[in-house]
Coordinates of C-alpha atoms in Angstrom, one line a residue:
Chain A
X1 CA 179.8 131.5 -1.4
X2 CA 182.1 131.0 1.5
X3 CA 185.5 129.1 1.2
X4 CA 185.4 127.3 4.0
X5 CA 185.4 123.7 3.3
X6 CA 182.9 120.7 3.8
X7 CA 185.2 118.7 6.6
X8 CA 184.5 115.0 6.4
X9 CA 185.7 113.3 9.4
X10 CA 186.2 109.6 8.5
X11 CA 188.1 108.6 5.3
X12 CA 186.5 105.3 4.6
X13 CA 183.9 104.3 1.9
X14 CA 181.3 107.1 3.6
X15 CA 184.1 110.0 3.6
X16 CA 185.0 108.9 0.1
X17 CA 181.3 109.0 -1.2
X18 CA 180.1 111.8 0.5
X19 CA 183.0 113.8 -1.5
X20 CA 182.1 111.8 -4.7
X21 CA 178.2 112.7 -4.1
X22 CA 178.6 116.4 -3.0
X23 CA 180.6 117.0 -6.8
X24 CA 177.7 115.1 -8.7
X25 CA 175.0 117.4 -6.3
X26 CA 176.8 120.6 -7.8
X27 CA 179.0 121.6 -4.9
X28 CA 182.4 123.1 -6.0
X29 CA 184.1 124.2 -2.7
X30 CA 186.7 123.0 -1.0
X31 CA 186.4 119.6 0.4
X32 CA 188.6 118.3 3.4
X33 CA 188.5 114.7 4.1
X34 CA 190.3 113.8 7.2
X35 CA 191.2 110.1 8.6
X36 CA 193.0 108.4 11.3
X37 CA 194.4 105.3 9.1
X38 CA 197.8 105.9 7.0
X39 CA 195.5 104.8 4.1
X40 CA 193.1 106.4 1.4
X41 CA 189.8 104.6 1.5
X42 CA 190.0 101.0 0.9
X43 CA 187.6 98.4 0.7
X44 CA 187.0 96.5 3.8
X45 CA 185.0 93.4 3.1
X46 CA 188.2 91.6 1.6
X47 CA 189.9 92.0 4.8
X48 CA 188.3 88.4 6.3
X49 CA 188.7 87.0 2.8
X50 CA 191.1 86.8 0.1
X51 CA 193.3 89.8 1.8
X52 CA 194.2 87.0 4.4
X53 CA 195.6 85.0 1.9
X54 CA 199.7 85.1 1.0
X55 CA 200.1 87.5 -2.0
X56 CA 201.0 91.4 -0.7
X57 CA 198.9 92.7 -3.7
X58 CA 195.8 91.6 -2.5
X59 CA 196.1 94.1 0.3
X60 CA 197.9 96.8 -1.7
X61 CA 195.1 96.6 -4.5
X62 CA 192.2 97.3 -2.2
X63 CA 192.2 101.2 -2.7
X64 CA 188.8 102.8 -4.2
X65 CA 189.9 104.6 -7.5
X66 CA 189.3 108.0 -7.7
X67 CA 187.0 110.1 -9.7
X68 CA 188.5 112.7 -11.9
X69 CA 185.6 115.0 -10.3
X70 CA 187.4 114.4 -6.6
X71 CA 191.0 115.1 -7.5
X72 CA 191.0 118.7 -5.8
X73 CA 190.0 117.1 -2.4
X74 CA 192.2 117.3 0.3
X75 CA 192.8 114.3 2.0
X76 CA 194.6 114.4 5.7
X77 CA 195.2 110.9 6.6
X78 CA 197.3 109.5 9.9
X79 CA 195.4 112.5 11.8
X80 CA 192.8 112.1 14.1
X81 CA 190.3 114.2 15.1
X82 CA 190.1 114.2 19.0
X83 CA 186.9 116.8 19.3
X84 CA 184.3 119.2 17.5
X85 CA 182.6 122.6 18.7
X86 CA 179.5 122.4 16.6
X87 CA 178.5 125.8 18.0
X88 CA 181.9 127.5 16.6
X89 CA 182.1 125.4 13.5
X90 CA 185.5 124.1 14.2
X91 CA 187.2 120.5 14.6
X92 CA 190.6 119.9 16.2
X93 CA 192.9 117.0 15.6
X94 CA 195.3 114.9 17.6
X95 CA 198.3 117.2 16.6
X96 CA 196.4 120.5 17.9
X97 CA 195.3 121.9 14.8
X98 CA 192.1 123.6 14.4
X99 CA 189.7 123.9 11.3
X100 CA 187.0 125.6 10.7
X101 CA 184.0 124.1 8.2
X102 CA 181.0 124.9 6.6
X103 CA 179.2 121.6 6.9
X104 CA 180.9 118.6 8.7
X105 CA 180.3 115.2 8.1
X106 CA 180.6 112.4 10.8
X107 CA 182.1 109.0 8.7
X108 CA 184.0 107.8 11.6
X109 CA 182.0 104.5 11.5
X110 CA 182.8 101.8 14.4
X111 CA 185.7 99.8 15.5
X112 CA 185.8 96.0 16.7
X113 CA 184.7 95.7 20.3
X114 CA 187.0 93.6 22.3
X115 CA 186.7 90.9 24.8
X116 CA 187.5 92.0 28.4
X117 CA 188.4 88.4 29.9
X118 CA 191.0 87.6 32.5
X119 CA 194.0 85.3 32.0
X120 CA 196.7 87.5 31.3
X121 CA 197.4 86.7 27.3
X122 CA 198.3 90.3 26.1
X123 CA 199.9 88.6 22.9
X124 CA 198.0 86.2 20.0
X125 CA 194.9 88.3 20.3
X126 CA 193.8 89.9 17.2
X127 CA 190.3 92.0 16.0
X128 CA 189.8 92.9 12.4
X129 CA 188.9 96.2 10.6
X130 CA 191.6 97.9 8.9
X131 CA 194.2 96.9 6.5
X132 CA 196.8 97.1 9.6
X133 CA 194.7 94.6 11.2
X134 CA 194.5 91.9 8.4
X135 CA 198.4 92.2 7.9
X136 CA 199.1 91.3 11.5
X137 CA 196.4 88.4 11.2
X138 CA 197.6 87.2 7.8
X139 CA 201.1 86.9 9.2
X140 CA 200.0 84.4 12.0
X141 CA 197.3 82.3 9.9
X142 CA 200.1 79.8 9.1
X143 CA 199.4 75.6 8.3
X144 CA 198.7 74.2 11.6
X145 CA 198.2 77.2 13.6
X146 CA 195.4 76.6 16.2
X147 CA 192.9 79.6 15.9
X148 CA 190.0 80.2 18.1
X149 CA 187.3 82.8 16.8
X150 CA 185.4 84.3 19.2
X151 CA 182.0 85.3 17.3
X152 CA 180.0 83.3 14.8
X153 CA 178.7 86.7 13.1
X154 CA 179.8 87.2 9.3
X155 CA 183.2 88.3 10.0
X156 CA 183.6 85.6 12.8
X157 CA 182.6 83.1 10.3
X158 CA 184.2 84.7 7.0
X159 CA 187.7 84.3 9.1
X160 CA 186.9 81.0 10.0
X161 CA 186.5 79.8 6.1
X162 CA 189.3 81.9 5.3
X163 CA 191.7 80.5 7.9
X164 CA 190.4 76.6 7.3
X165 CA 191.5 77.1 3.7
X166 CA 195.0 78.4 4.8
X167 CA 195.3 75.2 6.7
X168 CA 194.7 76.3 10.1
X169 CA 193.1 74.5 13.2
X170 CA 189.7 76.8 13.4
X171 CA 187.5 76.8 16.3
X172 CA 184.7 79.1 16.6
X173 CA 182.9 80.0 19.6
X174 CA 179.6 81.8 19.4
X175 CA 176.5 82.8 22.4
X176 CA 174.2 82.3 19.6
X177 CA 172.3 78.6 19.0
X178 CA 173.7 78.7 15.3
X179 CA 176.2 80.7 13.4
X180 CA 175.1 83.9 11.9
X181 CA 171.6 83.5 14.0
X182 CA 170.8 87.3 14.2
X183 CA 171.0 88.1 10.5
X184 CA 170.1 84.5 8.9
X185 CA 167.7 83.1 11.4
X186 CA 168.1 79.5 12.8
X187 CA 167.6 77.3 9.7
X188 CA 170.0 79.0 7.2
X189 CA 172.6 79.6 9.9
X190 CA 172.3 75.7 11.3
X191 CA 172.9 75.3 7.5
X192 CA 175.9 77.3 6.9
X193 CA 177.0 75.6 10.5
X194 CA 177.0 72.4 8.3
X195 CA 179.0 73.7 5.7
X196 CA 181.6 74.9 7.8
X197 CA 181.5 71.3 9.8
X198 CA 182.1 69.7 6.3
X199 CA 185.3 71.9 5.7
X200 CA 186.4 70.9 9.0
X201 CA 185.7 74.2 11.4
X202 CA 184.7 73.0 14.9
X203 CA 181.6 74.9 16.7
X204 CA 181.1 75.8 20.4
X205 CA 177.8 77.2 20.5
X206 CA 175.6 78.8 23.1
X207 CA 178.9 79.6 25.1
X208 CA 181.5 82.2 25.5
X209 CA 184.5 82.8 26.1
X210 CA 185.5 83.5 29.9
X211 CA 189.1 83.6 30.1
X212 CA 192.3 83.9 27.7
X213 CA 195.3 82.8 29.7
X214 CA 199.0 82.9 29.1
X215 CA 201.6 85.1 29.7
X216 CA 201.8 87.5 27.5
X217 CA 201.5 84.9 24.6
X218 CA 197.7 83.0 24.3
X219 CA 198.1 79.4 25.6
X220 CA 194.5 78.7 25.6
X221 CA 191.1 80.3 26.7
X222 CA 188.3 78.6 28.9
X223 CA 184.6 78.4 27.9
X224 CA 181.7 79.1 30.2
X225 CA 180.4 76.0 29.7
X226 CA 183.8 74.9 31.6
X227 CA 186.1 73.5 28.5
X228 CA 189.4 74.7 27.9
X229 CA 190.6 75.0 23.9
X230 CA 194.2 75.3 23.4
X231 CA 195.3 77.8 20.8
X232 CA 197.8 80.0 19.2
X233 CA 195.5 82.9 18.1
X234 CA 192.4 84.5 19.4
X235 CA 190.4 86.4 16.6
X236 CA 187.7 88.8 18.6
X237 CA 184.7 89.0 16.2
X238 CA 182.1 89.9 18.9
X239 CA 180.8 93.3 17.6
X240 CA 181.8 96.9 17.3
X241 CA 181.1 100.2 18.8
X242 CA 180.8 103.2 17.2
X243 CA 183.6 105.9 17.0
X244 CA 181.6 109.2 18.6
X245 CA 183.6 109.8 21.7
X246 CA 185.1 112.7 20.1
X247 CA 181.8 114.5 19.4
X248 CA 179.7 113.0 21.9
X249 CA 180.1 116.2 24.3
X250 CA 177.9 118.4 21.9
X251 CA 174.6 118.7 21.8
X252 CA 173.8 115.2 19.7
X253 CA 172.4 111.9 20.5
X254 CA 175.4 109.4 20.7
X255 CA 173.9 106.7 22.7
X256 CA 173.8 104.0 20.2
X257 CA 175.7 105.5 17.0
X258 CA 175.0 109.3 16.3
X259 CA 171.7 110.2 15.7
X260 CA 170.3 111.6 12.3
X261 CA 167.1 112.8 11.0
X262 CA 165.9 111.2 7.7
X263 CA 168.3 113.8 5.7
X264 CA 171.3 112.6 7.4
X265 CA 171.4 115.7 9.6
X266 CA 172.3 115.0 13.2
X267 CA 170.1 115.7 15.8
X268 CA 170.1 117.4 18.8
X269 CA 169.1 115.8 22.3
X270 CA 165.2 117.8 21.8
X271 CA 165.5 115.8 18.1
X272 CA 165.9 118.9 16.0
X273 CA 168.8 119.1 13.4
X274 CA 171.8 121.0 13.5
X275 CA 171.4 122.0 9.7
X276 CA 175.3 121.9 8.8
X277 CA 176.5 118.7 10.6
X278 CA 175.5 115.1 9.3
X279 CA 176.4 111.6 9.6
X280 CA 176.9 108.9 7.3
X281 CA 177.6 105.0 7.0
X282 CA 178.0 102.9 10.2
X283 CA 177.9 105.3 12.6
X284 CA 174.9 107.0 11.4
X285 CA 171.8 106.2 13.3
X286 CA 168.6 107.0 11.2
X287 CA 165.0 106.7 11.2
X288 CA 163.6 103.3 9.5
X289 CA 159.6 104.6 9.8
X290 CA 158.5 102.0 7.6
X291 CA 159.4 99.5 10.0
X292 CA 158.1 101.6 13.2
X293 CA 162.1 102.1 14.7
X294 CA 162.9 105.5 15.2
X295 CA 166.7 105.4 14.9
X296 CA 169.0 102.5 14.4
X297 CA 172.2 102.2 12.4
X298 CA 172.8 99.4 9.6
X299 CA 176.5 97.9 9.0
X300 CA 175.7 96.5 5.6
X301 CA 177.6 97.3 2.4
X302 CA 175.5 99.8 0.6
X303 CA 174.7 102.1 3.5
X304 CA 177.8 104.2 3.6
X305 CA 177.0 104.7 -0.1
X306 CA 173.0 105.3 0.3
X307 CA 173.6 107.7 3.1
X308 CA 176.6 109.7 1.7
X309 CA 174.2 110.4 -1.6
X310 CA 171.4 111.2 1.0
X311 CA 173.2 113.5 2.8
X312 CA 175.0 115.2 -0.3
X313 CA 171.5 116.0 -1.8
X314 CA 170.6 118.1 0.8
X315 CA 174.0 119.4 2.1
X316 CA 175.0 120.9 -1.5
X317 CA 171.9 123.3 -2.1
X318 CA 172.2 124.0 1.4
X319 CA 175.4 125.3 1.2
X320 CA 174.4 127.4 -2.3
X321 CA 171.7 129.1 0.1
X322 CA 168.8 127.6 -2.1
X323 CA 165.9 127.0 0.3
X324 CA 165.2 124.0 -1.9
X325 CA 167.5 121.9 0.4
X326 CA 164.3 122.0 3.0
X327 CA 162.1 120.3 0.4
X328 CA 164.5 117.3 -0.5
X329 CA 165.2 117.1 2.8
X330 CA 161.6 116.3 3.6
X331 CA 161.3 113.8 0.5
X332 CA 161.2 110.0 2.2
X333 CA 164.6 108.1 2.4
X334 CA 164.4 104.4 3.1
X335 CA 167.4 102.9 1.4
X336 CA 167.3 99.1 1.2
X337 CA 169.7 97.4 3.1
X338 CA 172.0 95.0 1.0
X339 CA 174.6 92.5 2.3
X340 CA 176.4 89.6 0.8
X341 CA 178.9 87.2 2.4
X342 CA 181.5 85.0 0.5
X343 CA 182.2 81.7 2.7
X344 CA 184.0 78.9 0.7
X345 CA 181.9 78.2 -2.4
X346 CA 178.9 80.0 -1.2
X347 CA 178.1 83.4 -2.1
X348 CA 175.1 84.7 -0.1
X349 CA 173.2 87.9 -0.7
X350 CA 170.3 89.5 1.1
X351 CA 168.1 92.4 1.2
X352 CA 166.1 94.3 3.8
X353 CA 166.1 94.0 7.8
X354 CA 166.5 90.5 8.0
X355 CA 167.3 90.9 11.8
X356 CA 163.9 92.3 12.8
X357 CA 162.2 89.0 11.6
X358 CA 160.1 86.9 14.1
X359 CA 159.8 84.2 11.5
X360 CA 161.7 82.9 8.4
X361 CA 160.6 80.4 5.5
X362 CA 162.6 78.4 3.0
X363 CA 161.0 79.9 -0.5
X364 CA 162.7 78.2 -2.8
X365 CA 165.5 75.5 -3.3
X366 CA 167.4 73.4 -0.4
X367 CA 169.1 75.2 2.7
X368 CA 171.9 72.7 1.8
X369 CA 172.4 73.9 -2.0
X370 CA 171.1 77.0 -3.5
X371 CA 168.1 78.7 -1.7
X372 CA 165.7 81.6 -1.1
X373 CA 164.7 82.4 2.6
X374 CA 162.2 85.1 3.3
X375 CA 162.1 86.8 6.2
X376 CA 159.0 87.9 8.3
X377 CA 157.8 90.3 11.0
X378 CA 154.4 90.4 11.8
X379 CA 153.3 88.7 8.3
X380 CA 155.1 91.1 6.3
X381 CA 158.3 90.5 4.0
X382 CA 161.3 92.4 6.0
X383 CA 164.0 90.5 4.0
X384 CA 165.1 87.9 1.5
X385 CA 168.2 86.0 1.5
X386 CA 169.9 84.1 -1.4
X387 CA 172.5 81.5 -2.4
X388 CA 172.5 81.7 -5.8
X389 CA 169.0 81.9 -7.0
X390 CA 170.1 85.7 -8.0
X391 CA 167.0 86.3 -10.5
X392 CA 164.3 85.2 -8.5
X393 CA 165.4 87.1 -5.9
X394 CA 165.0 90.3 -7.3
X395 CA 161.2 89.6 -7.5
X396 CA 161.1 89.4 -3.9
X397 CA 163.7 92.6 -3.7
X398 CA 160.9 94.5 -5.7
X399 CA 158.3 93.2 -2.9
X400 CA 160.5 94.8 -0.5
X401 CA 160.9 98.2 -2.4
X402 CA 157.2 98.6 -3.0
X403 CA 156.4 98.7 0.8
X404 CA 154.6 101.8 1.5
X405 CA 157.0 103.9 4.0
X406 CA 154.1 104.5 6.3
X407 CA 153.2 100.8 6.6
X408 CA 153.7 99.0 9.9
X409 CA 154.5 102.2 11.9
X410 CA 152.9 100.7 14.8
X411 CA 156.0 99.1 16.3
Chain B
X1 CA 181.5 106.6 -25.9
X2 CA 182.2 105.1 -22.3
X3 CA 183.9 101.3 -22.5
X4 CA 182.9 99.2 -19.6
X5 CA 184.7 96.3 -18.1
X6 CA 183.7 93.6 -15.6
X7 CA 186.4 91.8 -14.4
X8 CA 184.9 88.2 -15.2
X9 CA 187.6 87.0 -12.5
X10 CA 186.2 88.8 -9.5
X11 CA 182.3 88.8 -10.6
X12 CA 180.0 86.9 -8.4
X13 CA 176.8 87.5 -10.1
X14 CA 175.3 88.9 -7.3
X15 CA 173.5 91.5 -9.9
X16 CA 174.0 94.9 -8.1
X17 CA 174.9 96.6 -10.9
X18 CA 171.4 95.0 -13.0
X19 CA 169.7 97.3 -10.3
X20 CA 171.8 100.5 -11.0
X21 CA 172.1 100.2 -15.1
X22 CA 169.4 97.8 -16.4
X23 CA 169.9 98.9 -20.1
X24 CA 174.0 97.9 -19.6
X25 CA 174.2 94.8 -17.4
X26 CA 171.4 91.9 -17.2
X27 CA 171.6 88.5 -15.9
X28 CA 170.7 85.8 -18.0
X29 CA 168.5 82.6 -17.9
X30 CA 171.4 81.0 -16.0
X31 CA 172.1 83.9 -13.4
X32 CA 175.1 84.9 -15.1
X33 CA 176.2 88.2 -15.9
X34 CA 176.1 89.8 -19.1
X35 CA 176.8 93.4 -20.3
X36 CA 177.3 95.7 -22.9
X37 CA 180.8 96.5 -23.4
X38 CA 180.5 100.0 -25.2
X39 CA 177.5 102.9 -24.0
X40 CA 176.7 106.3 -24.6
X41 CA 178.1 109.3 -22.2
X42 CA 174.9 110.0 -20.9
X43 CA 174.9 106.7 -18.8
X44 CA 177.8 107.8 -16.8
X45 CA 176.2 108.7 -13.6
X46 CA 174.5 105.2 -13.9
X47 CA 178.0 103.1 -14.6
X48 CA 179.2 105.3 -11.4
X49 CA 176.3 103.7 -9.4
X50 CA 177.0 100.5 -11.2
X51 CA 180.4 100.5 -9.7
X52 CA 179.9 101.8 -6.5
X53 CA 177.6 99.5 -5.3
X54 CA 179.1 96.1 -6.8
X55 CA 180.3 93.8 -3.8
X56 CA 183.4 92.6 -5.7
X57 CA 184.3 96.0 -6.8
X58 CA 184.9 94.3 -10.2
X59 CA 183.5 96.9 -12.5
X60 CA 185.3 99.8 -14.5
X61 CA 185.3 102.2 -16.8
X62 CA 187.3 104.2 -19.3
X63 CA 186.7 107.0 -22.3

């Protein structure tokens, strides 16, 4: 057996779960996890919520607990891998150190997209992905601060709820008709907007920011509809880009994330897999045959964990020279995405691929209170979303889980 | 035996743990989480899966 390590690039949730899953799958060789942040893997979801509230330990307590099984993993933090050579099985970091791997796991995730607008303001503009981002933003979310949030997705809306709770003056600018429209649909998105407005958040929907003015401190933003909003802070929550540049010069498909097969093996341009290169988490674009989708990434809470387990279940026998890994790789893989958001006293949970829906229907309850909403594509349930009613939701989750893998392959 | 603990000040009753370890965690008739505080060593992996998937990261275990 080789003594070369499995190298995991990316020290966040996907990297941590890969290390844990490799041990559980029986791999007992060396593992090196390399991450560009100075922190060990930590929880990101609280960064837009509780962690933006004052207490310092709210940020310090986010580090994931490490199980004894991964106590011998080598963590290399504060180090960015800048290139990979999949033919030579090496990665090179930003200090020029070259490491050889037995298998490579790409867990580099995504970074926030930024607004590219004129106006000269360079200070007062924030994005939110890391603990350091949250620390910077927390310092400026003080009572009376005028905050404009670009983007009305989950992160934008969570920051809006948190900032208004901190006494800021908050205005959300979004390109869609209602907030969180892509994931929640129009009706539930509209109901969520009302809840935000009841707490004092202002919305300008169906428009976008065209300029961020100030020299260098932000003074106001211009909107496409001609209005101007005076502000001190601009939070840019306008989506993400996959971190793939360091590996994209290899024979891979990095057009939308890093494309893999259903065993999470990174594939070449011709679709054939690299046997010892895997991708997990937000960066991985994998097949969804039951939805008729060849390849898509899913940036939801459970996907780093699910994809890491899948990759490890194939990688561990492969590294042991056990041909059964090919049988494992051939088994179906269709994790049901789950996601959740906390905004005010609203705890919203969803299963499935609600974004694919062409129609949504109120299944139970009341959109202004506790409710269940079903999401359908071509009359087939593809997702369900609930505020409360968790027990009832499980019935619909079972329906989503029971769908045959081959159903609906005619895209 | 393994001691299971849920920080109920964090728990939002999303029920993800129920899916991973239904013999340890359950949602009662009011959709509130209830759980067994002591389980057999054989349940370790199921508890680990529940810990991993909890959106609030509210679950811990000790021997």
